[in-house]
Short mmCIF file of C-alpha atoms in Angstrom, two decimals:
data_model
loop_
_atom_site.label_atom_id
_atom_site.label_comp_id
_atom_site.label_asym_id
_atom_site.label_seq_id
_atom_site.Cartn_x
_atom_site.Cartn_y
_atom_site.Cartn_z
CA UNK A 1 11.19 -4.46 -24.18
CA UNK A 2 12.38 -2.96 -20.75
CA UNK A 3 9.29 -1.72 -18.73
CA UNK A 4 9.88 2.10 -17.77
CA UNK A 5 7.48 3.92 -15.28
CA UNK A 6 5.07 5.16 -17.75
CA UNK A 7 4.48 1.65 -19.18
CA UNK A 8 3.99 0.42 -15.57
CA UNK A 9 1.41 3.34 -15.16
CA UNK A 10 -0.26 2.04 -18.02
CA UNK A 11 -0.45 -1.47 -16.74
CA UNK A 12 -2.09 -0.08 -13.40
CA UNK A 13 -5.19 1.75 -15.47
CA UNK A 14 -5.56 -1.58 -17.46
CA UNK A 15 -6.15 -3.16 -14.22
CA UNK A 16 -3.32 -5.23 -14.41
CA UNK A 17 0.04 -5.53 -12.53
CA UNK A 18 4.02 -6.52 -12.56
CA UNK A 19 5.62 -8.97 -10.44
CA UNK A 20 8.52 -11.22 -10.36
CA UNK A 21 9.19 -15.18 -9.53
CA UNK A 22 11.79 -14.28 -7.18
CA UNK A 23 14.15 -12.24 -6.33
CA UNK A 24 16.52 -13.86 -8.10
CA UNK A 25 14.64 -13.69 -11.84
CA UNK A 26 15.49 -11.14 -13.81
CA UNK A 27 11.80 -11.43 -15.79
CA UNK A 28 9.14 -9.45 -14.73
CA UNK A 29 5.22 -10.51 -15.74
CA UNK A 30 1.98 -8.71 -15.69
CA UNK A 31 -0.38 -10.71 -13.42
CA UNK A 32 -4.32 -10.01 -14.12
CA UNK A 33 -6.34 -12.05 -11.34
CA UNK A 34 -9.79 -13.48 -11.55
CA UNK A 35 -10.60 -12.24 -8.57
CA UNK A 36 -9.31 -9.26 -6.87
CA UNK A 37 -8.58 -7.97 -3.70
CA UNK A 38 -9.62 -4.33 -2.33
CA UNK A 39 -9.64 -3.15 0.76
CA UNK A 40 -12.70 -0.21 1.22
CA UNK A 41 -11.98 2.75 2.94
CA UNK A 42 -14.44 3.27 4.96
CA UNK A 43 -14.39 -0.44 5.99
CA UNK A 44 -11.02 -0.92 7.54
CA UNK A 45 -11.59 -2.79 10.73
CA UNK A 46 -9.53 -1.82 13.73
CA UNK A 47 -10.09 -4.18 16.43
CA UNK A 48 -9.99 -3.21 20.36
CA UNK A 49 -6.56 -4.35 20.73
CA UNK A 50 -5.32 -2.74 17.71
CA UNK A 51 -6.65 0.49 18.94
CA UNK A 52 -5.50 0.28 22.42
CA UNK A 53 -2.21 0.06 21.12
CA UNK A 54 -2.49 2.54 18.61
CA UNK A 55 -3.70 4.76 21.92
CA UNK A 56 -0.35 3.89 23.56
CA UNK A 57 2.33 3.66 21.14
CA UNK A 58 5.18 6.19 21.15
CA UNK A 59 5.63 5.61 17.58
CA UNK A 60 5.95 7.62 14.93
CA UNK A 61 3.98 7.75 11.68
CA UNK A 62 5.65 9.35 8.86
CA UNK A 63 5.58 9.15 4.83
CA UNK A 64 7.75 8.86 2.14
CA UNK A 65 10.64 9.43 4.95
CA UNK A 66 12.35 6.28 3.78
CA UNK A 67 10.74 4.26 0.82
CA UNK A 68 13.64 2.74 -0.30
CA UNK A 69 13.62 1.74 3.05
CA UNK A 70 10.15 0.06 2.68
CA UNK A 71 10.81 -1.50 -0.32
CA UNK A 72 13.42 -3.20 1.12
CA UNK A 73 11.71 -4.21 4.34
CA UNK A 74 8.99 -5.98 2.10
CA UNK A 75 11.84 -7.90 -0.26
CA UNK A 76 13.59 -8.79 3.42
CA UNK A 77 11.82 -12.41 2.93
CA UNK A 78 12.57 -15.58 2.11
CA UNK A 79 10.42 -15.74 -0.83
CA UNK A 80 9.57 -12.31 -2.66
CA UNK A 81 8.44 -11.29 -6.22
CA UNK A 82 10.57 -7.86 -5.60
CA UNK A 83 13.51 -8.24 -7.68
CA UNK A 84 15.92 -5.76 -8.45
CA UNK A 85 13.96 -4.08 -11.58
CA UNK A 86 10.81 -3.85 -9.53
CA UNK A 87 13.06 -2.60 -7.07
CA UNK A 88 14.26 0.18 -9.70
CA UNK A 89 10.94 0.88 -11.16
CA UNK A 90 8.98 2.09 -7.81
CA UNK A 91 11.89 3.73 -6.66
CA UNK A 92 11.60 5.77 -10.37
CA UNK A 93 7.74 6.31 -9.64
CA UNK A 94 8.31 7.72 -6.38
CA UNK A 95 10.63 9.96 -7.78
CA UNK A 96 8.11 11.28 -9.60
CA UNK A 97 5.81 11.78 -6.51
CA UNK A 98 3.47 8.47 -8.06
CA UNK A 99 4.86 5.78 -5.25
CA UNK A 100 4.35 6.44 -1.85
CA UNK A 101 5.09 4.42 1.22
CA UNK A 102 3.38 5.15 5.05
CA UNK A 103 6.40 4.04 7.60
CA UNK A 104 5.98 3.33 11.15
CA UNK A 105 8.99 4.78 13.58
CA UNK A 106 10.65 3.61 16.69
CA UNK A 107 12.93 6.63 17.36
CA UNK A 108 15.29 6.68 14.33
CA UNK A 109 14.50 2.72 13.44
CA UNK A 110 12.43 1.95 10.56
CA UNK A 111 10.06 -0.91 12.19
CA UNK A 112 7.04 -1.68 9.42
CA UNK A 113 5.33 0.15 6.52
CA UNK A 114 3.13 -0.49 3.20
CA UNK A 115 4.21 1.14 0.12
CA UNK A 116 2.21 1.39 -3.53
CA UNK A 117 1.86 3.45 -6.92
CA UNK A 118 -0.85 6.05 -6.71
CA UNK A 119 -3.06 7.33 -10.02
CA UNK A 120 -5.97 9.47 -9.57
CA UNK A 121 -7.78 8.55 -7.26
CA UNK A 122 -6.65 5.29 -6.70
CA UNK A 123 -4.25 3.29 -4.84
CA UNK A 124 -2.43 0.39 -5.61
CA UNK A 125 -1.09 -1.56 -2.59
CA UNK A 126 2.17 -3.30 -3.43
CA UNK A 127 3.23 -4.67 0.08
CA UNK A 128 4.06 -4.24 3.56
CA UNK A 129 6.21 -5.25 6.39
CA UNK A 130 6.85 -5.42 9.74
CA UNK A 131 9.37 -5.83 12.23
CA UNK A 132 7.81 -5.45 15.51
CA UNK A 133 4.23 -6.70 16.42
CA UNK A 134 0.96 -4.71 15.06
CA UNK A 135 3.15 -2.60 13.09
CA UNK A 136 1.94 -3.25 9.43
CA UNK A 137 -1.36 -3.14 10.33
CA UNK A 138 -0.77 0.05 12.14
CA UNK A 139 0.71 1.37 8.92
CA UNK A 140 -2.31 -0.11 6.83
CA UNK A 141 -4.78 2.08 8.75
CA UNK A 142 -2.91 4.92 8.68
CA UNK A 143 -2.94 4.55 5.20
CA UNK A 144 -6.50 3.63 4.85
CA UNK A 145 -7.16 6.89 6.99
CA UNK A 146 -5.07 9.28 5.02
CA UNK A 147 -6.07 7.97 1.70
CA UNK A 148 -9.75 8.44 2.51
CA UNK A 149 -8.75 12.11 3.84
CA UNK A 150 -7.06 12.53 0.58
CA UNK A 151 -9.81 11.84 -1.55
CA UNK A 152 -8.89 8.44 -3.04
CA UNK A 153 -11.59 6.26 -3.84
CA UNK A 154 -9.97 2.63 -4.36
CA UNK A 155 -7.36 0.65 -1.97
CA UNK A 156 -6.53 -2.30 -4.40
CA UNK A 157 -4.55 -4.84 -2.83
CA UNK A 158 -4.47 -6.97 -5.72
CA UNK A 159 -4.83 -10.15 -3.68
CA UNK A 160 -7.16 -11.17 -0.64
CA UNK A 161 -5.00 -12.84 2.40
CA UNK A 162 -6.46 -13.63 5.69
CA UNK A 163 -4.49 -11.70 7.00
CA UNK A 164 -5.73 -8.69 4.94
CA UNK A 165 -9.59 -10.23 5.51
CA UNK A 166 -9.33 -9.87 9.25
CA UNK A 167 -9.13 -6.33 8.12
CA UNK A 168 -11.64 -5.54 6.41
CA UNK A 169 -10.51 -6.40 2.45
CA UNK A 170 -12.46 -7.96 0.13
CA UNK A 171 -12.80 -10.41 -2.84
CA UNK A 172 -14.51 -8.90 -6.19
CA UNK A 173 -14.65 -9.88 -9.71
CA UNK A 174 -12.50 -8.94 -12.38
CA UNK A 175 -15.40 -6.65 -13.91
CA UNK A 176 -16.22 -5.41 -10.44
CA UNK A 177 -12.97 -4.18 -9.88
CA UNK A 178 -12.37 -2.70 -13.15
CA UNK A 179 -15.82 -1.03 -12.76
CA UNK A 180 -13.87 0.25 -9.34
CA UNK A 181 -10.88 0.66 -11.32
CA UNK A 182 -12.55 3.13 -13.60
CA UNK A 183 -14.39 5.34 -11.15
CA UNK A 184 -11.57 5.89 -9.18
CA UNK A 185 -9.37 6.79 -12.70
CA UNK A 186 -12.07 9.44 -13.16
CA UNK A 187 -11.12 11.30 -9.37
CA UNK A 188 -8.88 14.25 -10.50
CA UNK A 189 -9.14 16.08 -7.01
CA UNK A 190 -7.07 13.10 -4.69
CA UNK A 191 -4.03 15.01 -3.76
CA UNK A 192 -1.83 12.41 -1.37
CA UNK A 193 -0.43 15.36 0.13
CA UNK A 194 -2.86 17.07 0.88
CA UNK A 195 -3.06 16.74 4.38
CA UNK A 196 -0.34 15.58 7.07
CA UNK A 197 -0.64 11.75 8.14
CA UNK A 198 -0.76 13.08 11.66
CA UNK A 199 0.09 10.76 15.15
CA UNK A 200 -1.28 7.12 15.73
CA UNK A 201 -3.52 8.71 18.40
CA UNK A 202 -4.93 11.13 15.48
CA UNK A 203 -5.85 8.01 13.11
CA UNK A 204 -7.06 5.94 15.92
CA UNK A 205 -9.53 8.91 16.83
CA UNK A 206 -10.47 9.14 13.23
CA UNK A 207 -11.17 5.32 12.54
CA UNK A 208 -13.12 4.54 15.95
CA UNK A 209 -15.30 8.01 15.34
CA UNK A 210 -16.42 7.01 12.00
CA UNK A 211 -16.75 3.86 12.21
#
């Protein structure tokens, strides 16, 4: 049976998730880990030198201004599990305003973003990419910021690296995150758009304040 967006929806409140061998394997699995990765919103940690160039960049933040574009960037890897019909489903969620991608700008050059589904008041975190340095992690707290400024409860990024630890993400259990998983499935006011994602300068102010 082909997967369609509302069956993929329906895999993301089951707590589980689609991916691909490669990008040349036309078969997509659902992947339900042991042990998953989330990253908390109010824990994000932005390091001195990822704020002081947050303070100085002339780049641009922006969302949903190119997430084919994103998508894209992320597959633009040697080895990727985005394969053309993962490719077509997010592109059919955001569409329907339930994919959304944060993209970092250098004039009219798409240089590094993160992209995932969102449902109630939850986000799923697919992937992210950059092409210049610090610019995924920019994206990833500009992210963090406007998802917790948009009422969203749960950053899944359904795996810990250590890249993503450095950050602030986390290992929990299955039941854990599926306790998570449930609260944030219960958070009917989280409106993505509900505020603008503002400048680098804005979320940098924002982070180092609360924090």
């Amino acid at each position: 049976m082909r997967l369609t967006p509302d069956l993929l929806l329906q895999g993301y409140a089951a707590g589980i998730f689609p991916m691909a061998e490669s990008r040349d394997d036309p078969e997509v699995f659902w992947v339900d880990p042991r042990m998953r990765g989330v990253l908390p919103l109010d824990g994000f940690h932005i390091s001195r030198s990822l704020a002081r160039a947050m303070r100085r960049t002339d780049w641009m933040l922006r969302v949903d201004g190119d997430f084919a574009g994103v998508v894209d960037g992320c597959a633009d890897r040697v080895d990727t599990w985005i394969n053309p019909e993962i490719r077509r489903l997010y592109l059919a969620l955001h569409k329907r305003g339930q994919a959304r991608s944060v993209e970092v700008w250098d004039g009219n050059e798409l240089i590094g973003g993160v992209y995932g589904v969102v449902l109630k008041g939850a986000f799923f975190g697919e992937s992210m990419f950059s092409r210049r340095t610090n610019a995924s992690k920019m994206a990833l707290a500009a992210a963090v910021d406007h998802l917790r400024r948009t009422g969203f409860t749960l950053f899944d990024t359904q795996f810990l690296t250590p890249h993503l630890a450095t950050l602030g993400a986390q290992e929990v259990s299955r039941a854990t995150y599926h306790a998570r998983l449930s609260h944030a499935l219960g958070v009917h006011s989280a409106d993505f758009t509900a505020a603008p994602v503002g400048s680098f300068q804005d979320v940098v102010q924002r982070m180092t304040h609360t924090s």
